[in-house]
mmCIF file of C-alpha atoms and ligand atoms in Angstrom:
data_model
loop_
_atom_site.group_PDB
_atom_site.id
_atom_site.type_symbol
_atom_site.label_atom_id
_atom_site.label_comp_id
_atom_site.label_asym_id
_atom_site.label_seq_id
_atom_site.Cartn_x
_atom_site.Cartn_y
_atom_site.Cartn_z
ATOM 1 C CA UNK Z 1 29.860 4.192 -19.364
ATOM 2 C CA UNK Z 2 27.892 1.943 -17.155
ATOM 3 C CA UNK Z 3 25.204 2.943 -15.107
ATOM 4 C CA UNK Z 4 26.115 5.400 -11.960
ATOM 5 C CA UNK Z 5 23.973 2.426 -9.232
ATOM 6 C CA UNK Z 6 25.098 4.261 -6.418
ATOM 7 C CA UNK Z 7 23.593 7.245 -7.338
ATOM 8 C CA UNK Z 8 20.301 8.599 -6.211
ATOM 9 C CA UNK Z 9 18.822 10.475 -9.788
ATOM 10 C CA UNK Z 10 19.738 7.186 -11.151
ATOM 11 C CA UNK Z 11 17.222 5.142 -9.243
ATOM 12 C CA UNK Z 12 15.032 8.058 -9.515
ATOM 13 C CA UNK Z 13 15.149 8.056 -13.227
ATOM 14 C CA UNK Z 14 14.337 4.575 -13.582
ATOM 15 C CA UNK Z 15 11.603 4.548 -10.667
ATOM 16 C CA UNK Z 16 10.031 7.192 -12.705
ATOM 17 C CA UNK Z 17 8.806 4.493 -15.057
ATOM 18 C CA UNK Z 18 9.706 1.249 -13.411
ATOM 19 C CA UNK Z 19 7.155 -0.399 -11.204
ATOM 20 C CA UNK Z 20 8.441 -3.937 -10.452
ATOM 21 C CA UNK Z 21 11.737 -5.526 -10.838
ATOM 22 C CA UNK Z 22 14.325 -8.265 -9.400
ATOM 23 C CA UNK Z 23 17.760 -7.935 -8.884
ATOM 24 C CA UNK Z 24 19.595 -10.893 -9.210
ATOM 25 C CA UNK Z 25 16.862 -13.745 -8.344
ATOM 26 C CA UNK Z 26 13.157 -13.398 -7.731
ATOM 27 C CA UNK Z 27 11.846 -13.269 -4.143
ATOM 28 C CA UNK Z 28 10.309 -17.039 -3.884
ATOM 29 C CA UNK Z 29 13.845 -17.781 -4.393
ATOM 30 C CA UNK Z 30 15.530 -15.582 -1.816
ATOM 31 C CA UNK Z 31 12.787 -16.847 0.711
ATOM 32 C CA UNK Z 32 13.765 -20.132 0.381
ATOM 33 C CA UNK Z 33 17.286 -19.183 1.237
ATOM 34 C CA UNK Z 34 16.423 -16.610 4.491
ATOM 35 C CA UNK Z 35 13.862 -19.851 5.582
ATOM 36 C CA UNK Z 36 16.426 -21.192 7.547
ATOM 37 C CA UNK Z 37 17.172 -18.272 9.278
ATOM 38 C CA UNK Z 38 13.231 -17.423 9.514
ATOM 39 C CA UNK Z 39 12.486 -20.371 10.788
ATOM 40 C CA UNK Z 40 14.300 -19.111 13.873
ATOM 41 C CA UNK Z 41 12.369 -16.200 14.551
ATOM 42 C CA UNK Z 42 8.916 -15.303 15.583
ATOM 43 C CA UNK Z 43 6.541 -13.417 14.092
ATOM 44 C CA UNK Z 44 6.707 -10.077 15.941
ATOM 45 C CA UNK Z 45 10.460 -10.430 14.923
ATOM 46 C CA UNK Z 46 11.503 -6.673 13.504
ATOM 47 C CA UNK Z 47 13.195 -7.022 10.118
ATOM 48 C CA UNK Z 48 14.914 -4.379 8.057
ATOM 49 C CA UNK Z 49 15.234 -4.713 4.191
ATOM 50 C CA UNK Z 50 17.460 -2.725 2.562
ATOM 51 C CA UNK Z 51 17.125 -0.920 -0.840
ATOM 52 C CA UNK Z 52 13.895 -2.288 -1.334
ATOM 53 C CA UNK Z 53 13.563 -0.913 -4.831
ATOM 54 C CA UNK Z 54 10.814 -2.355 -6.572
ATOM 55 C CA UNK Z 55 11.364 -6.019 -4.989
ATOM 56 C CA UNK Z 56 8.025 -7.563 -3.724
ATOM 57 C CA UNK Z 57 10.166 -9.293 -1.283
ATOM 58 C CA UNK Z 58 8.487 -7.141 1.975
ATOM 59 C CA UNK Z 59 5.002 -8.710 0.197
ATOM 60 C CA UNK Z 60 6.619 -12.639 0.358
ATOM 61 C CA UNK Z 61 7.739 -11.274 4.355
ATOM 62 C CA UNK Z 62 4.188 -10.419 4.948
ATOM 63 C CA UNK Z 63 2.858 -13.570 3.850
ATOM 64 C CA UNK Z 64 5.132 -15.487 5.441
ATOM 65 C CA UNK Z 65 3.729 -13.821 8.510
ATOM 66 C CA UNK Z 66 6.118 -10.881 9.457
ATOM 67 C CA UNK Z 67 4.263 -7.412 9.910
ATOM 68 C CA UNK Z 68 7.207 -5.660 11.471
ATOM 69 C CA UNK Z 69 9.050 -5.348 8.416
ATOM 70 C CA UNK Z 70 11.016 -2.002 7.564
ATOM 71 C CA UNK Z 71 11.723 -1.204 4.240
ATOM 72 C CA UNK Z 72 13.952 1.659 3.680
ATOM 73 C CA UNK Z 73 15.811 3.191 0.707
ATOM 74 C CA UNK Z 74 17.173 6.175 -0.149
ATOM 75 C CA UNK Z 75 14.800 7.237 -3.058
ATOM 76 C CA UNK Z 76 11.090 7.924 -2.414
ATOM 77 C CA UNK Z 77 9.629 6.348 -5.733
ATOM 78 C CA UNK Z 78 11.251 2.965 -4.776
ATOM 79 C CA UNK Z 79 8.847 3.156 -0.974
ATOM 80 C CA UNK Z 80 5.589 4.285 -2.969
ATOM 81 C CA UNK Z 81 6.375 1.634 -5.538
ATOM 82 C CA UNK Z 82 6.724 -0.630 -2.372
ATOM 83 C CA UNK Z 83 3.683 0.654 -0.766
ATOM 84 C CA UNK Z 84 1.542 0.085 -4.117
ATOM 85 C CA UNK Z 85 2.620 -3.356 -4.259
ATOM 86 C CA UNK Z 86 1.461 -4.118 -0.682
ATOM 87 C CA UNK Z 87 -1.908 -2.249 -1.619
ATOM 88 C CA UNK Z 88 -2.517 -4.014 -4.526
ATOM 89 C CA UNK Z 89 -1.418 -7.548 -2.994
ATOM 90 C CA UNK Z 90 -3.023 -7.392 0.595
ATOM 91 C CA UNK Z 91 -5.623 -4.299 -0.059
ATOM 92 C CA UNK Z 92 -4.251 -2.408 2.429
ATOM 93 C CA UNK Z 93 -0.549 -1.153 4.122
ATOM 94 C CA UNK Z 94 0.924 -2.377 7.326
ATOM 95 C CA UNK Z 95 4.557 -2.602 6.637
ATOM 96 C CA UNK Z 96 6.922 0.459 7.529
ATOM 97 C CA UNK Z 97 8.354 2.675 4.529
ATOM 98 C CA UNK Z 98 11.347 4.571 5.394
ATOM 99 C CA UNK Z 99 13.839 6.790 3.348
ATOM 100 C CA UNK Z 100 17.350 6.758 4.711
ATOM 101 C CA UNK Z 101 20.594 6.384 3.604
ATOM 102 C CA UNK Z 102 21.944 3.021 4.218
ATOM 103 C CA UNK Z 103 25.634 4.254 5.041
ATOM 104 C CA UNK Z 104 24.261 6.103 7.616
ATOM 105 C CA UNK Z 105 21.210 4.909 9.032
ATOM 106 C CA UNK Z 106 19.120 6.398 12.074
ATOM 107 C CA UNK Z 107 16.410 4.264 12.873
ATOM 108 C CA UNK Z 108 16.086 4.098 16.500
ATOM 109 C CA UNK Z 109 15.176 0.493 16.678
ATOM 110 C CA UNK Z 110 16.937 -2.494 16.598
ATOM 111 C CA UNK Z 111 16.504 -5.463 14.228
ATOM 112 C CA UNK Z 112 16.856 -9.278 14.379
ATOM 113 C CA UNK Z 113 17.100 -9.812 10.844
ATOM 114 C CA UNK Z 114 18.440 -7.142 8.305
ATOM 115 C CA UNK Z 115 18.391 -8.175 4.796
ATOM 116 C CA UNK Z 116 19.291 -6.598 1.373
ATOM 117 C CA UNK Z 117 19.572 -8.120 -2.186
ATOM 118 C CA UNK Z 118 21.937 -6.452 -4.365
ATOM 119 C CA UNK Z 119 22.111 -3.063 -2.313
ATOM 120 C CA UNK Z 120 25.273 -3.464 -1.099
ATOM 121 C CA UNK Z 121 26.191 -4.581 -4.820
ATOM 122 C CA UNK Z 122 24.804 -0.623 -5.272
ATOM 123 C CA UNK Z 123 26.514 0.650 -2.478
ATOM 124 C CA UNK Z 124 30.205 -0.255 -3.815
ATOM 125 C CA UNK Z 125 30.107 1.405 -6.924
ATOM 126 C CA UNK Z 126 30.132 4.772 -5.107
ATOM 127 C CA UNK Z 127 32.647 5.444 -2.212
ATOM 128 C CA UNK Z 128 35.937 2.765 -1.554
ATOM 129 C CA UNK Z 129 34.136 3.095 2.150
ATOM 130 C CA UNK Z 130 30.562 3.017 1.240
ATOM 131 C CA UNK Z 131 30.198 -0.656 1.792
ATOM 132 C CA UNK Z 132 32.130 -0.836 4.750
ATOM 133 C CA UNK Z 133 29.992 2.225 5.976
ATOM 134 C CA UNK Z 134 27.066 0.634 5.195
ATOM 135 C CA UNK Z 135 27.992 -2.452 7.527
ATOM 136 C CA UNK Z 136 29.107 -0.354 10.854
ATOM 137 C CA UNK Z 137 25.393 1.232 10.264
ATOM 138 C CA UNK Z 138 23.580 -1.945 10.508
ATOM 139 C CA UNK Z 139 25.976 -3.333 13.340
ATOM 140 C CA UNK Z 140 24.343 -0.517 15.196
ATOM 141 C CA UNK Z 141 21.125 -1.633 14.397
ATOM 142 C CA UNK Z 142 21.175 -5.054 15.346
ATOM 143 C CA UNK Z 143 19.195 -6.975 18.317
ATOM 144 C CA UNK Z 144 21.881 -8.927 20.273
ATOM 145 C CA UNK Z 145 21.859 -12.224 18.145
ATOM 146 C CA UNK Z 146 21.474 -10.686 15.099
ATOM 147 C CA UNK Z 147 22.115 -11.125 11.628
ATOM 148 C CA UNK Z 148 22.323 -9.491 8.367
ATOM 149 C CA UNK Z 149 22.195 -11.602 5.290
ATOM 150 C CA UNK Z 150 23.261 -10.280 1.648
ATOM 151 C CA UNK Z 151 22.383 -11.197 -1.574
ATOM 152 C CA UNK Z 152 25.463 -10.133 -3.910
ATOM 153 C CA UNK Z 153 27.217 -10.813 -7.259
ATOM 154 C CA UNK Z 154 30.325 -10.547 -5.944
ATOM 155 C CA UNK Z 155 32.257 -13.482 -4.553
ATOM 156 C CA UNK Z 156 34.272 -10.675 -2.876
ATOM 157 C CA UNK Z 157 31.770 -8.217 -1.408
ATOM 158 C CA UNK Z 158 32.510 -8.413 2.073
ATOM 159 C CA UNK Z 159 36.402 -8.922 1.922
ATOM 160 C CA UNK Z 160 36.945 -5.210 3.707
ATOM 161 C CA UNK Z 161 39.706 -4.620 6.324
ATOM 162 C CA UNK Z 162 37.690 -3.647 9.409
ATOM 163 C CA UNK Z 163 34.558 -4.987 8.825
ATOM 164 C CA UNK Z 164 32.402 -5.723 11.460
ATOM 165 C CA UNK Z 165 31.491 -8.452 11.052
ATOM 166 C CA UNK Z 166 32.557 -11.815 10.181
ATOM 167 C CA UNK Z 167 31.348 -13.129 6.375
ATOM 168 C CA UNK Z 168 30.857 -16.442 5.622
ATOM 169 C CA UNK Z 169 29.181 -17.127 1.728
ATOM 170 C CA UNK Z 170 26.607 -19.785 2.810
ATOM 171 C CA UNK Z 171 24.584 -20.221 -0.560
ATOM 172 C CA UNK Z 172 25.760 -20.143 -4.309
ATOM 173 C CA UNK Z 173 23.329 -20.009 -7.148
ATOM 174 C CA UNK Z 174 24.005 -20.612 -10.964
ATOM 175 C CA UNK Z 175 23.301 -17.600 -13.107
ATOM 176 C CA UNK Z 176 21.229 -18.984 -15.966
ATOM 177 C CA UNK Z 177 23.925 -19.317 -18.922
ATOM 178 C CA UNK Z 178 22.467 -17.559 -22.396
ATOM 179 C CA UNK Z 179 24.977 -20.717 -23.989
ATOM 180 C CA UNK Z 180 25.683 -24.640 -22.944
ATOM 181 C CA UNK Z 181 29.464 -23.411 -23.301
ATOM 182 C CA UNK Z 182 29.545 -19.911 -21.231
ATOM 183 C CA UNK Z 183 31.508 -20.505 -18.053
ATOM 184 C CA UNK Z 184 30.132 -21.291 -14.594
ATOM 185 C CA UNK Z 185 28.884 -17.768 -12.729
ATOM 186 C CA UNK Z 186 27.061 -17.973 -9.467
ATOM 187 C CA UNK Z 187 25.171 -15.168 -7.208
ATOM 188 C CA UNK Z 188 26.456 -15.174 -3.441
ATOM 189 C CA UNK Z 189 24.435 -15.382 -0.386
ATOM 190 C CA UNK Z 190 26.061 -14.021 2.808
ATOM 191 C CA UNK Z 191 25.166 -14.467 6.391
ATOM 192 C CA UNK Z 192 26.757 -11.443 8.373
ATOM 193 C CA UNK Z 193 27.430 -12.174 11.853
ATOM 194 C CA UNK Z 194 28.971 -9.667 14.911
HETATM 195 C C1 LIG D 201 20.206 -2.992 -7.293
HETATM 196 S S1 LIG D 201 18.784 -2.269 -6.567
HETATM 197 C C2 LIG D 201 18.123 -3.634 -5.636
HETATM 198 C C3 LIG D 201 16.653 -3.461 -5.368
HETATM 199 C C4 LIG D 201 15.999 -4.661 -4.672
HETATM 200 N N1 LIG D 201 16.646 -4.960 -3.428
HETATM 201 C C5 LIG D 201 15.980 -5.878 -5.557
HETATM 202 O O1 LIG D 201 16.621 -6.881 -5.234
HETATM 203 O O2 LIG D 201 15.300 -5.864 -6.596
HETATM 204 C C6 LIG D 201 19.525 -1.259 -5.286
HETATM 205 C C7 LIG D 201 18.546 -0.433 -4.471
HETATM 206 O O3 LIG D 201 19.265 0.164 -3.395
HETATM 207 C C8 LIG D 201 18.897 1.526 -3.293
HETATM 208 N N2 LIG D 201 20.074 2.212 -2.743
HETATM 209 C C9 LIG D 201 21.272 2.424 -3.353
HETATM 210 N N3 LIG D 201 22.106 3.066 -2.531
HETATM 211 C C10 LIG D 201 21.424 3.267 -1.369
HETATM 212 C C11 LIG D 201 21.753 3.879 -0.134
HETATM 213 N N4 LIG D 201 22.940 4.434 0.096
HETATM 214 N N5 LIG D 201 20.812 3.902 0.834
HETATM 215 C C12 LIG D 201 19.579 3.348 0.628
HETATM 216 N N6 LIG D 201 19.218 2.757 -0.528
HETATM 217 C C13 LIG D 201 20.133 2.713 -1.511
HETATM 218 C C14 LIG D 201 18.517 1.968 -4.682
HETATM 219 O O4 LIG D 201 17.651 3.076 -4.665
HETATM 220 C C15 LIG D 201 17.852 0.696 -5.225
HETATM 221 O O5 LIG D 201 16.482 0.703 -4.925
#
């Protein structure tokens, strides 16, 4: 059976001993994808990252001078594992840790930038809706002129009746091949746009 990702005790389980791990590509990389889109906002811009698991994206946010960063997920160990890798990078916290469900979020602020790698890759394997939930969450959530990008495996994540938003895969990158002769597989960057 594979793994149940959209489950809660699963993340919890692995939390339990995990401490640090990418999904998909490592943060240096995904920053040079979201500069673009950075490079159009301010510092005091608020960002929300999604399923933040163990990523030390929010630290590679930080240093890239963003200190309104929210970082939510829906399992606790994955914010103090976030938490301790601020601490341990910058010696102290300043970035938000929140635990909410990401198909039905209640934030009561607005971002200009939402981001999630692989969380909405999570989100499917539960509900046929979950995904599509997710996305009329963060539509709430959004400043006017924003944006939510999405890092996914799927070269089909976003094709939902209804959603909110229109999806247009702006990045591709190569999944490193184990053989010369294994076919062509590529991760897919989103940009999510009202
Ligand atoms: C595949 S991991 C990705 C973690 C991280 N973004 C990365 O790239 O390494 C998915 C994360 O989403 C979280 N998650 C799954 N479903 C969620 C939901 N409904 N609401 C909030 N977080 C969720 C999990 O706890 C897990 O930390």
């Amino acid at each position: 059976m594979p793994p149940n990702f959209e489950s809660q005790s699963y993340w919890h389980d692995r939390y339990s001993t995990e401490a640090a791990f990418e999904w998909l590509i490592d943060s240096s990389t995904f920053m040079r994808i979201l500069e673009p889109f950075l490079d159009r906002l301010d510092h005091s811009a608020r960002l929300l990252h999604l399923g933040c698991g163990t990523s030390d994206l929010h630290n590679h946010l930080r240093d890239r001078g963003y200190s309104n960063v929210t970082n939510v997920d829906y399992e606790r160990l994955a914010l103090k594992r976030g938490e301790e890798l601020e601490q341990s990078n910058f010696g102290d916290v300043n970035l938000k840790y929140v635990l909410a469900d990401a198909t039905q979020l209640q934030l009561g602020e607005r971002y200009d930038l939402v981001i999630d790698k692989c969380t909405a890759d999570a989100i499917s394997c539960g509900a046929e809706d979950a995904v599509l939930r997710m996305a009329q969450s963060i539509r709430k959530h959004l400043t006017p002129g924003g944006c939510w990008i999405s890092m996914s495996y799927s070269s089909s994540r976003f094709d939902i009746a209804e959603l909110p938003f229109a999806a247009e895969a702006f990045a591709t990158i190569p999944v490193p091949k184990e053989r010369e002769t294994d076919p062509d597989v590529f991760y897919w960057c989103y940009l999510l746009q009202p």
